[in-house]
Amino acid sequence: GAALLCTIALPDALPAADLWVVPFWTALIVAAAMREYCAAPVVQWPNDLLIGGRKVAGILCVSRVIGDYAWVGCGIGVNVLRPSDDHLTGITPEPAFLSDVARVDRDELLDAILRHADATFDDLSAPPRVAHAWEITAQIPGTRYRISIDGESEPFEATALQLLNGGSLLVD
């Protein structure tokens, strides 16, 4: 009873070349739904939403590609109600919950997410528009990231500059 876990199956196939934009669009609809409850999440590249610098939600999209088109399912997990027992012992960093900042009903949150998905579904046909909206919500340019590269021993700090076509994050 502490989380909202759902998958939204997009009703129409998308051009396979535009698949990269789906997780960013999904983050935007979840963030918009959370704002209805006075929770102001920040989206973090590539697929998380944060409140107070801690993860409150994650996005994982899956697709089936046939030729030039793809059918997509958008998996969403939101920490809604902070458990009252010791389930969080040992989790570092400790996750955020919407109940830390607002009273939220899971069914109402799901309804809000679905309303925002319906209202903005056509935006998926304009990836640059989604990328720009995501940059605004992610506070880019200017957000600092700690980046680890596979095979490198130490992460490095960088400042995000822009979300590139294809979903890469340009950093300085």
PDB file of C-alpha atoms in Angstrom:
ATOM      1  CA  GLY A   1       0.000   0.000   0.000  1.00  0.00           C
ATOM      2  CA  ALA A   2       2.977   2.361  -0.052  1.00  0.00           C
ATOM      3  CA  ALA A   3       3.606   2.641  -3.799  1.00  0.00           C
ATOM      4  CA  LEU A   4       1.817   3.244  -7.055  1.00  0.00           C
ATOM      5  CA  LEU A   5       3.157   0.809  -9.651  1.00  0.00           C
ATOM      6  CA  CYS A   6       1.631   0.877 -13.105  1.00  0.00           C
ATOM      7  CA  THR A   7       2.295   0.497 -16.798  1.00  0.00           C
ATOM      8  CA  ILE A   8       0.709   2.711 -19.402  1.00  0.00           C
ATOM      9  CA  ALA A   9       0.428   1.043 -22.806  1.00  0.00           C
ATOM     10  CA  LEU A  10       0.520   3.734 -25.462  1.00  0.00           C
ATOM     11  CA  PRO A  11      -2.493   3.393 -27.761  1.00  0.00           C
ATOM     12  CA  ASP A  12      -0.670   3.947 -31.041  1.00  0.00           C
ATOM     13  CA  ALA A  13       2.654   2.819 -32.473  1.00  0.00           C
ATOM     14  CA  LEU A  14       5.391   5.438 -32.600  1.00  0.00           C
ATOM     15  CA  PRO A  15       8.193   5.851 -35.098  1.00  0.00           C
ATOM     16  CA  ALA A  16      10.996   3.662 -33.750  1.00  0.00           C
ATOM     17  CA  ALA A  17      13.455   6.528 -34.247  1.00  0.00           C
ATOM     18  CA  ASP A  18      11.494   8.555 -31.659  1.00  0.00           C
ATOM     19  CA  LEU A  19      11.478   5.914 -28.896  1.00  0.00           C
ATOM     20  CA  TRP A  20      14.121   7.858 -26.941  1.00  0.00           C
ATOM     21  CA  VAL A  21      11.596  10.587 -26.097  1.00  0.00           C
ATOM     22  CA  VAL A  22       9.064   8.302 -24.358  1.00  0.00           C
ATOM     23  CA  PRO A  23      10.751   8.109 -20.898  1.00  0.00           C
ATOM     24  CA  PHE A  24      11.178  11.895 -20.873  1.00  0.00           C
ATOM     25  CA  TRP A  25       7.501  12.400 -21.772  1.00  0.00           C
ATOM     26  CA  THR A  26       6.529   9.884 -19.086  1.00  0.00           C
ATOM     27  CA  ALA A  27       8.556  11.780 -16.469  1.00  0.00           C
ATOM     28  CA  LEU A  28       6.760  14.979 -17.473  1.00  0.00           C
ATOM     29  CA  ILE A  29       3.283  13.489 -17.046  1.00  0.00           C
ATOM     30  CA  VAL A  30       4.188  12.021 -13.644  1.00  0.00           C
ATOM     31  CA  ALA A  31       5.712  15.340 -12.525  1.00  0.00           C
ATOM     32  CA  ALA A  32       2.595  17.221 -13.664  1.00  0.00           C
ATOM     33  CA  ALA A  33       0.366  14.840 -11.711  1.00  0.00           C
ATOM     34  CA  MET A  34       2.511  15.250  -8.578  1.00  0.00           C
ATOM     35  CA  ARG A  35       2.309  19.051  -8.843  1.00  0.00           C
ATOM     36  CA  GLU A  36      -1.474  18.740  -8.414  1.00  0.00           C
ATOM     37  CA  TYR A  37      -0.683  17.660  -4.836  1.00  0.00           C
ATOM     38  CA  CYS A  38       1.753  20.503  -4.090  1.00  0.00           C
ATOM     39  CA  ALA A  39       4.681  18.155  -4.600  1.00  0.00           C
ATOM     40  CA  ALA A  40       7.247  19.796  -6.871  1.00  0.00           C
ATOM     41  CA  PRO A  41       9.498  17.050  -8.194  1.00  0.00           C
ATOM     42  CA  VAL A  42      12.633  17.639 -10.206  1.00  0.00           C
ATOM     43  CA  VAL A  43      13.242  15.236 -13.054  1.00  0.00           C
ATOM     44  CA  GLN A  44      16.720  13.742 -13.175  1.00  0.00           C
ATOM     45  CA  TRP A  45      18.301  12.315 -16.293  1.00  0.00           C
ATOM     46  CA  PRO A  46      17.622   9.723 -17.484  1.00  0.00           C
ATOM     47  CA  ASN A  47      14.539   8.386 -15.658  1.00  0.00           C
ATOM     48  CA  ASP A  48      14.039   9.520 -12.054  1.00  0.00           C
ATOM     49  CA  LEU A  49      11.950  12.085 -10.201  1.00  0.00           C
ATOM     50  CA  LEU A  50      13.287  13.632  -7.005  1.00  0.00           C
ATOM     51  CA  ILE A  51      11.838  15.520  -4.066  1.00  0.00           C
ATOM     52  CA  GLY A  52      14.322  17.183  -1.769  1.00  0.00           C
ATOM     53  CA  GLY A  53      17.169  15.562  -3.700  1.00  0.00           C
ATOM     54  CA  ARG A  54      15.877  12.033  -3.008  1.00  0.00           C
ATOM     55  CA  LYS A  55      14.237   9.616  -5.443  1.00  0.00           C
ATOM     56  CA  VAL A  56      10.461   9.537  -5.233  1.00  0.00           C
ATOM     57  CA  ALA A  57       9.684   7.912  -8.593  1.00  0.00           C
ATOM     58  CA  GLY A  58      11.267   6.045 -11.466  1.00  0.00           C
ATOM     59  CA  ILE A  59      10.400   5.377 -15.089  1.00  0.00           C
ATOM     60  CA  LEU A  60      11.189   2.280 -17.150  1.00  0.00           C
ATOM     61  CA  CYS A  61       9.785   1.986 -20.664  1.00  0.00           C
ATOM     62  CA  VAL A  62       9.740  -1.141 -22.786  1.00  0.00           C
ATOM     63  CA  SER A  63       8.963  -1.493 -26.462  1.00  0.00           C
ATOM     64  CA  ARG A  64       8.393  -3.933 -29.261  1.00  0.00           C
ATOM     65  CA  VAL A  65       9.852  -2.716 -32.533  1.00  0.00           C
ATOM     66  CA  ILE A  66       8.657  -4.032 -35.880  1.00  0.00           C
ATOM     67  CA  GLY A  67      10.213  -2.304 -38.858  1.00  0.00           C
ATOM     68  CA  ASP A  68       9.983   1.449 -38.483  1.00  0.00           C
ATOM     69  CA  TYR A  69       7.389   1.412 -35.691  1.00  0.00           C
ATOM     70  CA  ALA A  70       7.312   0.593 -32.000  1.00  0.00           C
ATOM     71  CA  TRP A  71       4.610  -0.225 -29.469  1.00  0.00           C
ATOM     72  CA  VAL A  72       5.472   1.057 -26.013  1.00  0.00           C
ATOM     73  CA  GLY A  73       4.651   0.380 -22.375  1.00  0.00           C
ATOM     74  CA  CYS A  74       5.643   3.048 -19.841  1.00  0.00           C
ATOM     75  CA  GLY A  75       6.411   1.569 -16.423  1.00  0.00           C
ATOM     76  CA  ILE A  76       5.992   3.993 -13.521  1.00  0.00           C
ATOM     77  CA  GLY A  77       6.831   3.487  -9.856  1.00  0.00           C
ATOM     78  CA  VAL A  78       5.977   6.196  -7.315  1.00  0.00           C
ATOM     79  CA  ASN A  79       6.693   6.116  -3.575  1.00  0.00           C
ATOM     80  CA  VAL A  80       3.386   7.425  -2.246  1.00  0.00           C
ATOM     81  CA  LEU A  81       3.017   6.591   1.462  1.00  0.00           C
ATOM     82  CA  ARG A  82       5.996   6.337   3.805  1.00  0.00           C
ATOM     83  CA  PRO A  83       5.774   2.975   5.622  1.00  0.00           C
ATOM     84  CA  SER A  84       5.533   3.193   9.394  1.00  0.00           C
ATOM     85  CA  ASP A  85       7.761   0.182  10.051  1.00  0.00           C
ATOM     86  CA  ASP A  86      11.436  -0.570   9.433  1.00  0.00           C
ATOM     87  CA  HIS A  87      11.211  -1.440   5.704  1.00  0.00           C
ATOM     88  CA  LEU A  88      13.626   1.382   4.862  1.00  0.00           C
ATOM     89  CA  THR A  89      16.393   0.394   7.259  1.00  0.00           C
ATOM     90  CA  GLY A  90      19.679   0.188   5.407  1.00  0.00           C
ATOM     91  CA  ILE A  91      18.547   1.884   2.184  1.00  0.00           C
ATOM     92  CA  THR A  92      21.056   4.588   1.290  1.00  0.00           C
ATOM     93  CA  PRO A  93      20.179   7.170   0.233  1.00  0.00           C
ATOM     94  CA  GLU A  94      16.770   6.957   1.854  1.00  0.00           C
ATOM     95  CA  PRO A  95      13.963   7.378  -0.695  1.00  0.00           C
ATOM     96  CA  ALA A  96      11.453  10.206  -0.627  1.00  0.00           C
ATOM     97  CA  PHE A  97       7.690   9.660  -0.402  1.00  0.00           C
ATOM     98  CA  LEU A  98       4.902  11.946  -1.566  1.00  0.00           C
ATOM     99  CA  SER A  99       3.426  11.702   1.924  1.00  0.00           C
ATOM    100  CA  ASP A 100       6.527  13.588   3.159  1.00  0.00           C
ATOM    101  CA  VAL A 101       5.117  16.728   1.506  1.00  0.00           C
ATOM    102  CA  ALA A 102       1.432  16.135   0.743  1.00  0.00           C
ATOM    103  CA  ARG A 103      -1.514  13.853   1.355  1.00  0.00           C
ATOM    104  CA  VAL A 104      -1.966  11.757  -1.793  1.00  0.00           C
ATOM    105  CA  ASP A 105      -4.452   9.018  -2.647  1.00  0.00           C
ATOM    106  CA  ARG A 106      -2.939   6.426  -5.011  1.00  0.00           C
ATOM    107  CA  ASP A 107      -6.101   6.083  -7.117  1.00  0.00           C
ATOM    108  CA  GLU A 108      -6.333   9.865  -7.517  1.00  0.00           C
ATOM    109  CA  LEU A 109      -2.646  10.068  -8.419  1.00  0.00           C
ATOM    110  CA  LEU A 110      -3.115   7.375 -11.076  1.00  0.00           C
ATOM    111  CA  ASP A 111      -6.114   9.277 -12.442  1.00  0.00           C
ATOM    112  CA  ALA A 112      -4.020  12.472 -12.623  1.00  0.00           C
ATOM    113  CA  ILE A 113      -1.177  10.660 -14.416  1.00  0.00           C
ATOM    114  CA  LEU A 114      -3.597   9.201 -16.966  1.00  0.00           C
ATOM    115  CA  ARG A 115      -5.269  12.596 -17.527  1.00  0.00           C
ATOM    116  CA  HIS A 116      -1.883  14.207 -18.206  1.00  0.00           C
ATOM    117  CA  ALA A 117      -0.943  11.324 -20.515  1.00  0.00           C
ATOM    118  CA  ASP A 118      -4.154  11.788 -22.504  1.00  0.00           C
ATOM    119  CA  ALA A 119      -3.740  15.569 -22.640  1.00  0.00           C
ATOM    120  CA  THR A 120      -0.147  15.435 -23.913  1.00  0.00           C
ATOM    121  CA  PHE A 121      -0.033  12.212 -25.943  1.00  0.00           C
ATOM    122  CA  ASP A 122       0.207  14.163 -29.213  1.00  0.00           C
ATOM    123  CA  ASP A 123       3.433  15.779 -27.946  1.00  0.00           C
ATOM    124  CA  LEU A 124       5.169  12.464 -28.654  1.00  0.00           C
ATOM    125  CA  SER A 125       4.999  13.383 -32.345  1.00  0.00           C
ATOM    126  CA  ALA A 126       7.248  16.401 -31.599  1.00  0.00           C
ATOM    127  CA  PRO A 127      10.334  15.086 -29.747  1.00  0.00           C
ATOM    128  CA  PRO A 128      12.059  18.524 -29.627  1.00  0.00           C
ATOM    129  CA  ARG A 129       9.017  19.953 -27.796  1.00  0.00           C
ATOM    130  CA  VAL A 130       9.155  17.136 -25.217  1.00  0.00           C
ATOM    131  CA  ALA A 131      12.923  17.561 -24.825  1.00  0.00           C
ATOM    132  CA  HIS A 132      12.523  21.297 -24.231  1.00  0.00           C
ATOM    133  CA  ALA A 133       9.752  20.779 -21.650  1.00  0.00           C
ATOM    134  CA  TRP A 134      11.872  18.133 -19.920  1.00  0.00           C
ATOM    135  CA  GLU A 135      14.881  20.500 -19.792  1.00  0.00           C
ATOM    136  CA  ILE A 136      12.732  23.129 -18.069  1.00  0.00           C
ATOM    137  CA  THR A 137      11.427  20.630 -15.502  1.00  0.00           C
ATOM    138  CA  ALA A 138      14.962  19.219 -14.985  1.00  0.00           C
ATOM    139  CA  GLN A 139      16.310  22.759 -14.485  1.00  0.00           C
ATOM    140  CA  ILE A 140      18.726  22.429 -17.391  1.00  0.00           C
ATOM    141  CA  PRO A 141      21.046  24.066 -18.152  1.00  0.00           C
ATOM    142  CA  GLY A 142      22.805  24.275 -14.832  1.00  0.00           C
ATOM    143  CA  THR A 143      21.969  21.130 -12.878  1.00  0.00           C
ATOM    144  CA  ARG A 144      25.018  19.354 -11.450  1.00  0.00           C
ATOM    145  CA  TYR A 145      25.399  15.621 -12.007  1.00  0.00           C
ATOM    146  CA  ARG A 146      27.798  13.079 -10.554  1.00  0.00           C
ATOM    147  CA  ILE A 147      28.600  10.752 -13.442  1.00  0.00           C
ATOM    148  CA  SER A 148      30.177   7.308 -13.358  1.00  0.00           C
ATOM    149  CA  ILE A 149      31.546   5.837 -16.562  1.00  0.00           C
ATOM    150  CA  ASP A 150      31.777   2.059 -16.951  1.00  0.00           C
ATOM    151  CA  GLY A 151      35.372   0.959 -16.467  1.00  0.00           C
ATOM    152  CA  GLU A 152      36.463   4.181 -14.736  1.00  0.00           C
ATOM    153  CA  SER A 153      37.356   4.038 -11.043  1.00  0.00           C
ATOM    154  CA  GLU A 154      36.164   7.504 -10.034  1.00  0.00           C
ATOM    155  CA  PRO A 155      32.984   9.399 -10.908  1.00  0.00           C
ATOM    156  CA  PHE A 156      33.232  13.017 -11.982  1.00  0.00           C
ATOM    157  CA  GLU A 157      31.100  16.133 -11.475  1.00  0.00           C
ATOM    158  CA  ALA A 158      29.601  17.880 -14.491  1.00  0.00           C
ATOM    159  CA  THR A 159      27.061  20.571 -15.272  1.00  0.00           C
ATOM    160  CA  ALA A 160      24.190  19.584 -17.563  1.00  0.00           C
ATOM    161  CA  LEU A 161      23.846  21.821 -20.605  1.00  0.00           C
ATOM    162  CA  GLN A 162      21.203  20.257 -22.835  1.00  0.00           C
ATOM    163  CA  LEU A 163      19.196  17.145 -23.672  1.00  0.00           C
ATOM    164  CA  LEU A 164      20.280  16.053 -27.131  1.00  0.00           C
ATOM    165  CA  ASN A 165      18.217  14.416 -29.842  1.00  0.00           C
ATOM    166  CA  GLY A 166      18.355  10.725 -28.981  1.00  0.00           C
ATOM    167  CA  GLY A 167      18.214  11.304 -25.204  1.00  0.00           C
ATOM    168  CA  SER A 168      21.903  11.899 -24.440  1.00  0.00           C
ATOM    169  CA  LEU A 169      22.723  14.543 -21.871  1.00  0.00           C
ATOM    170  CA  LEU A 170      25.336  17.094 -22.948  1.00  0.00           C
ATOM    171  CA  VAL A 171      27.473  18.100 -19.963  1.00  0.00           C
ATOM    172  CA  ASP A 172      30.377  20.446 -19.291  1.00  0.00           C
TER     173      ASP A 172
END
